[in-house]
Coordinates of C-alpha atoms in Angstrom, one line a residue:
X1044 CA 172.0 135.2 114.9
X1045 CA 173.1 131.6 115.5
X1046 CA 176.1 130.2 113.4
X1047 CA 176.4 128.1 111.0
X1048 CA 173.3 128.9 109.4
X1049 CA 170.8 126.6 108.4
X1050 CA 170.7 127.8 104.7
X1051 CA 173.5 128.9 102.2
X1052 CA 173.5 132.8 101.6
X1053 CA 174.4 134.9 98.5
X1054 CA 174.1 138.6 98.2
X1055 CA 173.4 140.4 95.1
X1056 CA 173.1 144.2 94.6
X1057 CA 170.8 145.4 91.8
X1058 CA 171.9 146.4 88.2
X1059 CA 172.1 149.8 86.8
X1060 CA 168.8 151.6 87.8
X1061 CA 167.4 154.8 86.2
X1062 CA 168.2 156.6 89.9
X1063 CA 171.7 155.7 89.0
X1064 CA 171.8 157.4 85.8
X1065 CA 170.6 160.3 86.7
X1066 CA 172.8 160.3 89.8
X1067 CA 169.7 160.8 92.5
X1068 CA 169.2 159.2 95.7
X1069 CA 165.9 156.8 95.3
X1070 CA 165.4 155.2 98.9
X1071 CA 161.5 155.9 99.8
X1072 CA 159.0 153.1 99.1
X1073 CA 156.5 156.2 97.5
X1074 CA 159.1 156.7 94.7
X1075 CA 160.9 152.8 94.7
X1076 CA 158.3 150.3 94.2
X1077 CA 157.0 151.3 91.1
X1078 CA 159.6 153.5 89.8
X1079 CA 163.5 154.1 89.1
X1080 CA 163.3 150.3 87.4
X1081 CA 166.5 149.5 85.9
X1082 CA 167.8 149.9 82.1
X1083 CA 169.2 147.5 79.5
X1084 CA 172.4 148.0 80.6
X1085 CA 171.0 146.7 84.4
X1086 CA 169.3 144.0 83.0
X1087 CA 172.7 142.9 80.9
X1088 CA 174.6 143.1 83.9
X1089 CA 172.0 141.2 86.0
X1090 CA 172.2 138.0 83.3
X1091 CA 176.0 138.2 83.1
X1092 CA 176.5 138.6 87.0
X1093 CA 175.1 134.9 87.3
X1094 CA 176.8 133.6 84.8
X1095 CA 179.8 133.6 87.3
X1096 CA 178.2 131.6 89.9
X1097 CA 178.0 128.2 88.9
X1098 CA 176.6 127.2 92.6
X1099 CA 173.3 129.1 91.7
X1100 CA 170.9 127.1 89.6
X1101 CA 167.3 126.5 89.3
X1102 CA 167.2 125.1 93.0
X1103 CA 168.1 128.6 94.1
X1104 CA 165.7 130.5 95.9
X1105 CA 165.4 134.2 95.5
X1106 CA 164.1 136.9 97.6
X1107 CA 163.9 140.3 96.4
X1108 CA 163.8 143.9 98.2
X1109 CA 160.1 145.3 97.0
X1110 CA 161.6 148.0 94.9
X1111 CA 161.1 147.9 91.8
X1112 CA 165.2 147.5 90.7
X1113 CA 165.5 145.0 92.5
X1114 CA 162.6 143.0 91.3
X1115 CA 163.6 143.3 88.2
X1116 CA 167.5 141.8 88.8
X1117 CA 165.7 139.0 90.1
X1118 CA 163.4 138.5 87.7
X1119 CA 166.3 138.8 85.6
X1120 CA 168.6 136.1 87.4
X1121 CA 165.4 133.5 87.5
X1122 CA 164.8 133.6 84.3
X1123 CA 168.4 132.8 83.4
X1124 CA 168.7 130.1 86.4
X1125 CA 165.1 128.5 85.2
X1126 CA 164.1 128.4 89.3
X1127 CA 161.9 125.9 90.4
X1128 CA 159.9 128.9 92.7
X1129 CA 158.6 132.4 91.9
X1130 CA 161.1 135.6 93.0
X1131 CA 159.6 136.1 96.7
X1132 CA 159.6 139.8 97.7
X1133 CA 160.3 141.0 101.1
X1134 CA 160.4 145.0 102.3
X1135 CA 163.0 143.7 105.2
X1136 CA 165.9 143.8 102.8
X1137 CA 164.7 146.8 100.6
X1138 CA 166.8 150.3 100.8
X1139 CA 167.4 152.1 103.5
X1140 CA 165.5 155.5 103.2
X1141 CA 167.7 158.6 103.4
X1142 CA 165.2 160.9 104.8
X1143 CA 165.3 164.3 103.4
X1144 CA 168.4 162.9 100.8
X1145 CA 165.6 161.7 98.9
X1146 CA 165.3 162.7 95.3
X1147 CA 168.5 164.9 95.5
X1148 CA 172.2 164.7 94.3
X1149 CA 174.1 160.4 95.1
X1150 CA 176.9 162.9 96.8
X1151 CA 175.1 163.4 99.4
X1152 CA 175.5 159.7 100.3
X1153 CA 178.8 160.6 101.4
X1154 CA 177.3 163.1 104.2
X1155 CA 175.5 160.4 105.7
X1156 CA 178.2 157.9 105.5
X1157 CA 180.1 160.9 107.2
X1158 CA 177.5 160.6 110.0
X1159 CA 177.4 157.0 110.2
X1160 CA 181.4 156.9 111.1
X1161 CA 180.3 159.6 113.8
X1162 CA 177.7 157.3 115.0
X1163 CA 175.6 160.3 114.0
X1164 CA 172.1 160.1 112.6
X1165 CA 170.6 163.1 111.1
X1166 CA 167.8 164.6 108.2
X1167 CA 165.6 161.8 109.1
X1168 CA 167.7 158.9 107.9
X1169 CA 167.4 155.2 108.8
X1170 CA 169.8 154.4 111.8
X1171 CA 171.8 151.4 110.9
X1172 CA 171.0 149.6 113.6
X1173 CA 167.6 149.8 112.1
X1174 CA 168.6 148.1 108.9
X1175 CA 170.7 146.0 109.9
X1176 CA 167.6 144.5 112.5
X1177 CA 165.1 144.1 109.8
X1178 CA 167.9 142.7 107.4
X1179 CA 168.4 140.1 109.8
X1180 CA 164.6 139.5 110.1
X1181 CA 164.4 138.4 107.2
X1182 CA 167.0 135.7 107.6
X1183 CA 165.7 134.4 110.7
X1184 CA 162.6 134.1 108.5
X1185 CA 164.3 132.1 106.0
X1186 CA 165.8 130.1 108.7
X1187 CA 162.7 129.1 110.2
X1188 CA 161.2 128.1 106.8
X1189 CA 164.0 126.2 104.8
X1190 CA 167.3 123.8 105.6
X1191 CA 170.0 123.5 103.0
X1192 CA 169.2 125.4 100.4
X1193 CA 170.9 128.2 98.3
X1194 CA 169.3 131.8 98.9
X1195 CA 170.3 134.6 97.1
X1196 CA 169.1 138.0 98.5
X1197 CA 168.7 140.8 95.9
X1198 CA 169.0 144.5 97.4
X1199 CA 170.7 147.4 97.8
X1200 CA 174.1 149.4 98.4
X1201 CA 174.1 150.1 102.3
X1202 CA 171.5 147.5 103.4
X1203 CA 174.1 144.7 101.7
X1204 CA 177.3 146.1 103.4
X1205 CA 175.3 146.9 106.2
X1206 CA 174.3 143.1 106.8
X1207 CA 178.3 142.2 105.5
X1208 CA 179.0 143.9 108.7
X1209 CA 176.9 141.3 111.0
X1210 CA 178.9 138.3 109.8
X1211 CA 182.4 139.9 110.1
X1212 CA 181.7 141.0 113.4
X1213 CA 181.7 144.9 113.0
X1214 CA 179.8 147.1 114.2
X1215 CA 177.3 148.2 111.6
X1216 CA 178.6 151.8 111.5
X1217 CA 181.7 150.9 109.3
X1218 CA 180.0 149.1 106.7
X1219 CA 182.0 151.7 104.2
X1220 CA 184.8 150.4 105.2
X1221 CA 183.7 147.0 103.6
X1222 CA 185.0 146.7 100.3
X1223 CA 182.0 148.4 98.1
X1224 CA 178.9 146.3 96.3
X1225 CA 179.3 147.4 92.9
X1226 CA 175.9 147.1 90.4
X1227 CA 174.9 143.5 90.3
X1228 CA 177.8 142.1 92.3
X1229 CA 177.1 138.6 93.5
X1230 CA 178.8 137.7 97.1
X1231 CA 178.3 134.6 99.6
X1232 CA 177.5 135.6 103.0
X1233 CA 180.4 132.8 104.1
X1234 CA 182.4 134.9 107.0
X1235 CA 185.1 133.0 105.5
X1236 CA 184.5 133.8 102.0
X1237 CA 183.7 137.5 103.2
X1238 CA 187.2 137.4 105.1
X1239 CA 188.9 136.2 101.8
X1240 CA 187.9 139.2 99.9
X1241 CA 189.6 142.7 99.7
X1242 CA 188.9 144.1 102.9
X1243 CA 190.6 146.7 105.6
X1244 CA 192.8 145.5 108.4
X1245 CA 191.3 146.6 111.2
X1246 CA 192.6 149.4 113.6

């Protein structure tokens, strides 16, 4: 992907979600679009996230993974921001889908985080080469539609640091070694800004 970008980029990850509280691995579009929403405490953290980014107003334009947490945190942020355009929703950016993790115990991210050090892919979960190519689609979409604007892309965990990766110049099996997306942490996709931020050293 060419750089500088055409467009200004911000990251959000989504608030507290149900799948977080009950501590279960929610990644397949069957059991994420219309379920696993967040609760008030997501919503809470969603408003007060924004709060901190004055550089995000109503001429922000949002795009949202399809699931249904992240909808809602967008929802959430436009409502606050008063945008001038409706919270577009893209499945390029949604989760990636942890195969046969699904529905069972978050510890088992750290076996396929395990895997992606090892440059491993196993139990039918997404490579991350695979995100990281349709998270990237969707900004060469952007790209071809809009010039100088603010975009703030709400989604998840892995597909966030995954994308982080991109603009640092890693290769996208260490995105844990990026500094982790906590619920409804706001980012700009700046290299520079990214580079400022409490990350490794490199071996």
């Amino acid at each position: 992907m060419k750089h500088p970008l055409r467009n200004r980029y911000y990251i959000m990850r989504h608030g507290q979600s149900m799948a977080n509280v009950k501590g279960i691995i929610v990644s397949s579009p069957e059991h994420g679009i219309d379920a696993y929403g967040l609760t008030d405490k997501g919503k809470h953290q969603a408003r007060e996230a924004i709060k901190g980014w004055p550089v995000l107003d109503a001429s922000t334009r949002i795009v949202a993974s399809d699931f249904l947490r992240t909808r809602q945190t967008a929802q959430e942020v436009r409502d606050l921001l008063q945008c001038n355009t409706a919270v577009e929703h893209s499945s390029l950016i949604r989760e990636r889908f942890f195969g046969t993790w699904e529905l069972t115990s978050d510890k088992n991210y750290g076996k396929v985080w395990a895997d992606d050090r090892n440059m491993t892919t196993r139990h039918q979960v997404e490579p991350v080469e695979q995100v990281l190519s349709r998270a990237l689609a969707c900004i060469a979409g952007l790209e071809a539609c809009h010039e100088k604007k603010s975009i703030l892309l709400v989604s998840h965990g892995d597909t966030l640091q995954i994308l982080i990766t991109h603009f640092l110049g890693w290769p996208p099996t260490r995105h844990r070694e990026v500094d982790p997306m906590t619920v409804a942490q706001i980012r700009s996709l700046n290299p520079a800004a990214l580079l400022t931020e409490r990350l490794p050293v490199k071996s």
